[in-house]
XYZ file of C-alpha atoms in Angstrom:
580
model
C -186.700 138.155 212.339
C -189.687 138.527 210.025
C -193.223 138.348 211.411
C -194.954 136.029 208.931
C -198.419 136.648 210.380
C -198.281 140.054 208.680
C -198.051 138.264 205.349
C -194.769 139.703 204.190
C -191.021 139.821 204.530
C -190.869 143.321 205.992
C -192.158 143.331 209.559
C -189.950 142.493 212.491
C -190.899 141.409 215.994
C -190.598 145.056 217.063
C -193.394 147.406 215.914
C -192.179 150.300 213.788
C -188.968 148.529 212.770
C -188.920 147.099 209.226
C -186.420 145.053 207.270
C -185.619 145.096 203.567
C -183.324 143.453 201.050
C -180.548 141.065 202.015
C -180.942 141.972 205.695
C -183.619 139.244 205.826
C -182.299 136.797 203.196
C -180.328 136.654 199.960
C -182.037 138.526 197.115
C -181.540 139.886 193.631
C -181.550 143.646 192.969
C -185.231 144.056 191.892
C -186.473 142.201 194.979
C -184.245 144.347 197.193
C -185.504 147.528 195.509
C -189.142 146.425 195.918
C -188.661 145.580 199.584
C -186.849 148.864 200.238
C -189.800 150.775 198.766
C -192.202 148.608 200.739
C -190.387 149.245 204.016
C -190.449 152.968 203.235
C -194.209 152.784 202.620
C -194.756 151.123 205.993
C -192.573 153.734 207.695
C -194.561 156.522 206.008
C -197.760 155.329 207.676
C -196.292 156.517 211.003
C -195.687 160.086 209.834
C -198.049 162.891 210.808
C -196.690 165.604 208.527
C -194.309 166.019 205.608
C -192.372 168.776 203.938
C -190.607 169.033 200.607
C -187.554 171.295 200.785
C -186.568 172.724 197.439
C -183.413 171.227 195.919
C -180.204 173.110 196.558
C -179.393 175.555 193.766
C -176.296 177.697 193.294
C -176.416 181.258 191.923
C -176.840 181.053 188.140
C -173.732 181.136 185.992
C -173.584 184.326 183.934
C -173.509 184.256 180.150
C -175.197 180.880 179.733
C -176.135 181.799 176.164
C -172.447 181.535 175.153
C -171.447 177.887 174.566
C -168.513 176.775 176.720
C -168.780 172.993 176.640
C -167.459 170.652 179.300
C -167.123 166.975 178.330
C -166.960 164.215 180.969
C -166.267 160.679 179.745
C -167.029 157.816 182.120
C -165.040 154.565 182.422
C -168.050 152.922 184.157
C -165.516 150.561 185.686
C -164.756 148.196 182.815
C -168.228 148.479 181.265
C -167.022 151.208 178.915
C -163.253 151.415 179.439
C -162.877 147.659 178.918
C -163.918 148.160 175.289
C -163.558 151.864 174.458
C -160.278 153.774 174.622
C -161.740 156.551 176.769
C -158.495 158.558 176.812
C -158.534 158.716 173.016
C -162.179 159.829 173.102
C -161.205 162.530 175.612
C -158.321 163.787 173.444
C -160.647 163.956 170.452
C -163.235 165.894 172.446
C -160.703 168.593 173.363
C -160.344 169.501 169.663
C -164.077 169.996 169.102
C -165.476 173.539 168.654
C -166.354 175.423 171.870
C -165.060 172.653 174.160
C -163.496 174.402 177.145
C -162.787 171.301 179.224
C -162.659 167.515 178.735
C -161.737 164.767 181.177
C -162.334 161.114 182.000
C -163.820 159.759 185.235
C -164.042 156.296 186.739
C -167.734 156.584 187.718
C -169.370 159.869 186.722
C -172.543 159.092 188.693
C -170.732 158.523 192.019
C -171.339 161.114 194.736
C -167.755 162.390 194.909
C -167.530 162.550 191.114
C -170.764 164.520 190.896
C -169.213 167.092 193.224
C -166.130 167.165 191.000
C -168.282 167.979 187.959
C -170.070 170.731 189.904
C -166.731 172.278 190.874
C -165.404 172.146 187.317
C -168.572 173.805 185.997
C -168.101 176.689 188.442
C -164.311 177.004 188.062
C -164.289 176.815 184.254
C -167.551 178.764 183.913
C -168.969 176.032 181.693
C -172.296 176.795 180.035
C -172.910 173.387 178.435
C -172.227 169.897 179.804
C -171.818 166.659 177.855
C -171.735 163.356 179.747
C -170.494 160.408 177.685
C -171.536 157.514 179.853
C -174.564 155.245 180.148
C -178.280 155.589 179.510
C -180.022 158.937 180.056
C -183.112 156.869 180.823
C -181.607 155.958 184.193
C -179.050 158.714 184.830
C -180.149 161.927 183.155
C -181.932 163.072 186.316
C -178.715 162.649 188.299
C -176.722 164.885 185.989
C -179.501 167.451 185.695
C -179.237 167.738 189.469
C -175.470 168.260 189.144
C -176.060 171.135 186.704
C -178.712 172.683 188.922
C -176.493 172.587 192.001
C -173.662 174.188 190.019
C -175.878 177.070 188.883
C -176.334 175.815 185.314
C -179.734 175.413 183.677
C -180.319 171.619 183.669
C -181.587 171.672 180.082
C -178.115 172.667 178.902
C -177.050 169.063 179.534
C -176.558 166.487 176.785
C -175.725 162.797 177.211
C -174.057 160.322 174.847
C -174.924 156.713 175.679
C -171.570 155.127 174.854
C -172.257 152.135 177.122
C -175.599 150.630 176.054
C -175.319 151.847 172.462
C -171.614 151.215 171.990
C -169.377 149.260 174.363
C -172.038 146.675 175.175
C -172.895 145.971 171.547
C -169.392 146.234 170.038
C -167.323 144.469 172.676
C -165.660 142.278 170.038
C -164.529 145.251 167.916
C -162.700 147.655 170.208
C -161.253 149.986 167.519
C -164.682 150.506 165.958
C -166.250 150.975 169.395
C -163.721 153.714 170.152
C -164.390 155.422 166.826
C -168.147 155.251 167.446
C -167.735 156.695 170.968
C -165.772 159.613 169.501
C -168.482 160.155 166.917
C -171.304 159.981 169.478
C -169.472 162.400 171.764
C -168.899 164.795 168.871
C -172.607 164.684 168.006
C -173.524 165.375 171.626
C -171.149 168.346 171.720
C -172.611 169.750 168.509
C -176.132 169.407 169.889
C -175.079 170.947 173.220
C -173.718 173.998 171.372
C -177.165 174.647 169.900
C -179.455 173.975 172.889
C -180.982 176.839 174.852
C -182.035 177.184 178.460
C -185.561 175.986 179.231
C -187.675 176.650 182.291
C -190.319 174.268 183.643
C -193.779 175.381 184.640
C -195.960 174.002 187.438
C -199.141 171.978 187.388
C -201.379 171.033 190.333
C -201.552 167.477 191.679
C -204.872 165.836 192.534
C -203.939 164.269 195.862
C -205.950 161.059 195.596
C -205.225 157.626 194.121
C -206.945 154.880 192.165
C -205.982 151.234 192.672
C -207.325 148.892 189.986
C -207.646 145.302 191.171
C -208.790 143.982 194.538
C -206.408 141.083 195.063
C -203.848 141.010 197.845
C -201.576 143.415 195.941
C -204.335 145.941 195.305
C -205.550 145.707 198.896
C -202.034 146.241 200.261
C -201.355 149.246 198.026
C -204.746 150.826 198.789
C -204.322 150.348 202.555
C -200.855 151.905 202.526
C -201.991 155.031 200.649
C -205.122 155.456 202.762
C -203.118 154.946 205.962
C -200.869 157.796 204.830
C -203.898 160.057 204.554
C -204.615 160.055 200.809
C -208.174 159.447 199.542
C -207.907 156.076 197.815
C -210.353 154.249 195.543
C -210.058 150.475 195.146
C -211.926 149.192 192.073
C -212.637 145.455 191.695
C -214.612 143.813 188.875
C -215.704 140.887 191.075
C -218.188 141.017 193.913
C -215.556 140.200 196.530
C -212.004 141.215 197.349
C -209.128 138.756 197.520
C -208.343 137.597 193.982
C -206.404 134.320 193.880
C -206.046 134.396 197.662
C -209.708 133.300 197.910
C -208.766 130.021 196.221
C -206.049 129.174 198.723
C -206.294 127.186 201.929
C -202.837 127.983 203.330
C -200.209 130.533 202.290
C -196.842 128.842 201.698
C -194.297 128.625 203.136
C -195.680 130.101 206.391
C -198.794 127.908 206.541
C -201.034 130.858 207.516
C -204.713 130.187 206.813
C -205.574 132.222 203.731
C -209.158 132.904 204.824
C -208.069 134.352 208.170
C -205.373 136.459 206.543
C -207.827 137.766 203.935
C -210.334 138.809 206.569
C -207.620 140.679 208.443
C -206.672 142.507 205.241
C -210.305 143.448 204.567
C -210.657 144.869 208.064
C -207.401 146.758 207.646
C -208.495 148.571 204.480
C -211.900 149.294 205.972
C -210.323 150.837 209.076
C -207.994 152.896 206.862
C -210.966 154.385 205.012
C -210.353 152.949 201.536
C -213.286 153.573 199.169
C -213.995 150.027 197.919
C -216.003 149.710 194.693
C -217.009 146.100 193.932
C -218.645 144.786 190.740
C -217.204 147.852 189.018
C -215.229 148.226 185.807
C -213.135 151.027 184.384
C -214.941 152.117 181.235
C -212.599 154.926 180.262
C -209.391 156.243 181.746
C -206.833 158.823 180.696
C -204.976 161.956 181.639
C -201.454 162.618 182.775
C -199.388 162.524 185.932
C -201.100 164.323 188.787
C -204.353 164.679 186.823
C -206.062 161.478 185.658
C -209.781 160.908 185.073
C -211.530 157.525 185.276
C -215.154 156.868 184.316
C -216.598 153.808 186.058
C -219.316 151.409 184.994
C -221.565 152.675 187.806
C -221.493 156.182 186.319
C -218.985 157.697 188.735
C -216.160 159.841 187.440
C -213.025 159.910 189.574
C -210.340 162.576 189.534
C -207.069 161.148 190.741
C -203.388 162.017 190.699
C -201.876 158.518 190.641
C -202.912 155.085 189.364
C -201.750 151.701 190.646
C -202.417 148.739 188.353
C -202.956 145.581 190.404
C -205.127 143.399 188.173
C -203.053 140.348 189.029
C -202.625 137.280 186.875
C -204.529 134.081 186.239
C -203.517 130.444 186.687
C -202.633 128.571 183.529
C -205.518 126.320 182.503
C -203.869 122.932 181.864
C -204.652 120.760 178.869
C -201.887 118.288 179.557
C -202.153 114.792 181.074
C -205.919 114.414 180.436
C -206.790 117.263 182.789
C -210.556 117.774 182.771
C -211.161 114.264 181.368
C -209.596 112.100 184.067
C -210.960 112.648 187.591
C -207.650 111.595 189.084
C -205.892 114.549 187.438
C -206.172 117.946 189.152
C -204.333 121.256 189.302
C -202.595 122.575 192.405
C -205.511 125.024 192.751
C -207.979 122.087 192.700
C -205.887 120.371 195.370
C -205.940 123.544 197.473
C -209.738 123.558 197.307
C -209.911 119.863 198.165
C -207.673 120.363 201.199
C -209.765 123.315 202.378
C -213.013 121.344 202.065
C -211.634 118.092 203.500
C -212.336 116.178 200.287
C -210.802 112.687 199.910
C -207.510 112.426 198.043
C -205.904 109.213 196.870
C -203.074 107.636 198.856
C -200.515 107.705 196.033
C -200.006 111.295 194.924
C -197.669 112.432 192.162
C -197.003 116.109 191.455
C -195.583 117.500 188.218
C -194.023 120.971 188.146
C -193.697 123.639 185.445
C -197.066 123.042 183.777
C -197.539 126.180 181.682
C -194.220 127.707 182.777
C -190.776 127.961 181.181
C -191.983 127.037 177.707
C -193.680 128.687 174.718
C -192.232 132.068 175.664
C -193.332 132.030 179.308
C -190.834 132.391 182.135
C -190.606 130.928 185.612
C -193.743 131.585 187.675
C -191.738 131.828 190.917
C -194.483 130.759 193.323
C -194.915 127.217 191.928
C -192.039 125.321 193.522
C -192.699 126.653 197.014
C -196.427 125.978 196.653
C -195.800 122.469 195.343
C -193.383 121.616 198.162
C -195.771 123.006 200.808
C -198.647 120.912 199.435
C -196.434 117.824 199.235
C -195.380 118.281 202.864
C -199.004 118.637 203.996
C -199.991 115.472 202.129
C -197.114 113.356 203.410
C -197.953 114.427 206.979
C -201.491 113.146 206.285
C -199.999 109.730 205.573
C -199.965 109.961 201.778
C -197.201 108.636 199.542
C -195.991 111.701 197.653
C -193.643 112.012 194.678
C -192.610 115.252 192.994
C -191.388 115.337 189.383
C -189.860 118.666 188.384
C -187.539 120.280 185.873
C -185.613 121.503 188.913
C -186.581 122.965 192.261
C -186.261 126.753 192.483
C -186.781 127.335 196.198
C -185.272 130.810 196.291
C -187.657 132.752 198.559
C -187.245 133.050 202.319
C -187.882 129.750 204.171
C -188.526 127.838 200.904
C -185.190 126.003 201.074
C -185.934 124.955 204.655
C -189.362 123.746 203.515
C -187.714 121.670 200.782
C -185.341 120.055 203.273
C -188.203 119.303 205.678
C -190.270 117.734 202.902
C -187.365 115.492 201.912
C -186.824 114.420 205.547
C -190.538 113.663 205.937
C -190.436 111.283 202.968
C -191.418 113.299 199.895
C -189.535 111.782 196.937
C -188.093 114.228 194.408
C -187.367 113.320 190.802
C -186.152 115.425 187.897
C -187.185 115.179 184.266
C -185.221 116.591 181.323
C -185.185 120.391 181.740
C -184.959 120.910 177.989
C -188.211 119.076 177.306
C -191.839 119.976 177.931
C -193.454 117.861 180.687
C -195.604 116.006 178.146
C -192.480 115.112 176.138
C -190.449 113.945 179.114
C -193.255 112.116 180.936
C -195.537 109.477 179.412
C -198.954 108.970 181.008
C -200.438 105.496 180.713
C -203.598 104.516 182.639
C -202.562 105.571 186.126
C -198.818 105.233 185.565
C -196.196 107.851 184.689
C -193.053 106.747 182.845
C -190.012 109.009 182.589
C -186.246 109.126 182.866
C -185.039 110.486 186.198
C -182.111 112.818 185.481
C -180.774 112.393 189.043
C -180.525 108.571 188.908
C -180.100 108.379 185.102
C -182.677 105.569 185.111
C -186.088 105.004 183.577
C -188.800 104.970 186.246
C -192.513 104.257 186.462
C -194.743 105.749 189.166
C -198.319 104.667 189.850
C -200.735 107.260 191.171
C -204.233 107.675 192.583
C -204.041 111.451 192.231
C -201.960 113.419 189.715
C -201.429 117.090 190.638
C -200.342 119.516 187.898
C -198.592 122.538 189.397
C -199.492 125.347 187.029
C -197.818 128.646 186.276
C -199.336 132.099 186.109
C -200.430 133.811 182.897
C -201.021 137.559 182.408
C -204.567 138.825 182.720
C -205.803 140.853 179.775
C -207.387 144.155 180.756
C -208.643 146.901 178.461
C -207.438 149.542 180.910
C -203.802 148.811 180.048
C -204.482 149.514 176.385
C -206.189 152.805 177.240
C -203.207 153.842 179.355
C -200.792 152.564 176.692
C -198.729 150.494 179.128
C -196.108 148.389 177.355
C -195.929 144.625 177.853
C -192.986 142.275 178.172
C -192.392 139.402 175.763
C -194.452 137.038 177.962
C -197.426 139.416 178.168
C -196.995 140.924 181.652
C -196.907 144.701 182.089
C -193.473 146.173 181.551
C -191.762 147.986 184.413
C -189.683 151.132 183.996
C -186.381 149.346 184.694
C -185.879 145.608 185.367
C -183.503 146.292 188.242
C -184.071 149.820 189.544
C -187.720 150.528 188.718
C -189.741 147.326 189.288
C -192.888 149.124 190.522
C -192.940 152.016 188.036
C -193.960 152.301 184.390
C -192.614 154.490 181.598
C -195.662 156.744 182.127
C -195.198 158.976 185.154
C -197.946 158.622 187.750
C -198.814 155.019 186.802
C -197.410 152.199 188.946
C -197.467 148.389 188.996
C -198.336 146.193 191.967
C -198.101 142.437 192.338
C -198.264 139.779 189.645
C -199.558 142.181 186.997
C -195.831 142.882 186.424
C -194.556 139.294 186.769
C -195.513 136.107 188.653
C -195.104 136.413 192.416
C -196.087 134.624 195.587
C -198.248 136.335 198.204
C -195.359 137.829 200.177
C -193.610 139.170 197.087
C -196.882 140.631 195.798
C -197.391 142.498 199.077
C -193.851 143.907 199.032
C -194.197 144.979 195.400
C -197.563 146.626 196.089
C -196.207 148.566 199.044
C -193.269 149.699 196.916
C -195.758 151.006 194.340
C -197.648 152.836 197.082
C -194.412 154.480 198.278
C -193.772 155.775 194.759
C -197.364 156.997 194.451
C -197.202 158.673 197.877
C -194.076 160.557 196.852
C -196.081 162.015 193.974
C -199.272 162.685 195.929
C -197.471 164.408 198.777
C -196.696 167.327 196.462
C -199.292 169.987 195.750
C -197.652 170.912 192.443
C -195.309 169.267 189.954
C -192.722 170.741 187.706
C -193.875 170.250 184.128
C -191.146 169.416 181.658
C -190.709 172.147 179.062
C -189.946 169.518 176.409
C -193.200 169.269 174.451
C -194.375 168.481 170.955
C -195.956 171.127 168.781
C -198.807 170.690 166.343
C -198.556 172.397 162.954
C -202.202 173.301 162.450
C -201.670 174.551 158.908
C -200.691 170.992 157.906
C -203.356 169.163 159.976
C -206.184 167.731 157.803
C -208.152 166.335 160.746
C -207.636 162.622 159.988
C -206.795 161.964 163.661
C -204.397 159.151 162.713
C -201.840 160.718 165.063
C -204.242 160.273 168.005
C -204.354 156.517 167.429
C -200.647 155.893 167.000
C -199.060 158.290 169.505
C -197.255 155.968 171.983
C -197.560 158.511 174.800
C -201.235 159.369 174.386
C -200.139 162.994 174.106
C -202.507 163.998 171.295
C -206.257 164.223 171.553
C -209.086 165.471 169.400
C -210.308 168.949 170.194
C -213.780 169.891 169.002
C -215.115 169.077 165.560
C -213.117 169.298 162.375
C -215.669 171.522 160.687
C -215.149 174.108 163.453
C -211.495 174.304 162.573
C -210.480 172.687 165.865
C -208.759 169.526 164.857
C -206.234 168.277 167.376
C -204.116 169.450 170.244
C -201.026 168.266 172.015
C -201.520 167.667 175.705
C -198.353 167.851 177.783
C -197.607 164.436 179.260
C -194.808 163.672 181.674
C -192.974 160.518 180.651
C -189.655 159.091 181.630
């Protein structure tokens, strides 16, 4: 039972007990992962102290400089084995130089299989490990842990991505996919024979955080970190906190008054001790995980260990259906303002969905259908005649389906236009009348209106700070997460996290959950006084450097910076960054 007055999907009627994932309603993986992180963040606010036990390590295997390679080839269920003949790959691996052991496994990343690999490493005295499986981007850390627990230096591991780079892209050519898997495994073995043990160093962590953006996501993330005891700075370019929440009258589908909820959130972050900086911009920002520096427009310079990006999104500004030229035409945000101020609205109201969404490269904006249905229900209860014209209703969030059913029972009429056409192509506007073909009835209809409400999608906000931090963007312009399923609140740059609709369109409750998940990730970093620094670094060949600094501009990781003046012989240096 979720307590909606808290603004999210995580609280239950019992304090200190939180709910996540499908325990509250049906969800996809990224939503479940976000809510799990969010519930963890809320639980962390109750803790008084923390400790970080060192990972379990076995006594080191002797003679690690001598290559004795163990090869483990994963079926990955049918992901790999359904295309690649893994037994043939295994037989080929046994004939490669210095291979002391080769075997196949159903799921190499499973807990029991990890233990099997550890045991084989110890029993066979393996000094190199090759995993032919899926992406090292998601699983390399798992297998490094296996090596460490077995007493093998984790940098003596090599992975061959025979799933993403082979079976998934060659599923219609199984013989060639098998040959390629054998080749990739052979290359991994050859590389493993030549690698040497590496040892990480340590770097200190600045145990404070910066949250950029003062909307509901930024406020939630900042409160969570401050409540856990970390000095937290919340920077907002406007003179007031709240973002898009300030434009809302009620929060669908709960019907909570947005103004009351916003005031409660402001009090919460004040009580937690968040350092709020209004009318402030980030002029310059950089650094690396655990040690970032931000220079603000008010002259302050902040030293922080983690950054949460919560700049939000902006509503699509409609140009369709004579918006801005016909007083009868308004956006859903205009309607929200009119409802809050008690302004008169015509008796015949027609709403059109997907304005600025699901076309021209933009995806579904998620919040729109629920918001449109909630507004329609409010209007019909006021005695208005309400019609909704949509591509299709996507009422997937908790309580949205119930809201849809209630609206239909109360008399809201739902129509569907051609999903393959833009609204302006499917619907003809003619002096207070809309003409279109209803896909449900397969008939041409005409609806008269006194008020036409365009339910608009969300567009990404453009911020210079993302360019300075070199955060990648998705095809529709939102900031790109580390992994679409398993890392929705993280970025490819360690120490930088995403909160709310800066990553993708979300409603208020989803934005809160996502922000709390980001704060849980940031807290995991900030709770450590020192970090292990990867020993994998670039090197600058100073004898070849001419001081043009072109490398500084194009480096995707921001790992190179200018050092001193060229005439002093100090041209550039490589700064160790930690990236996934």
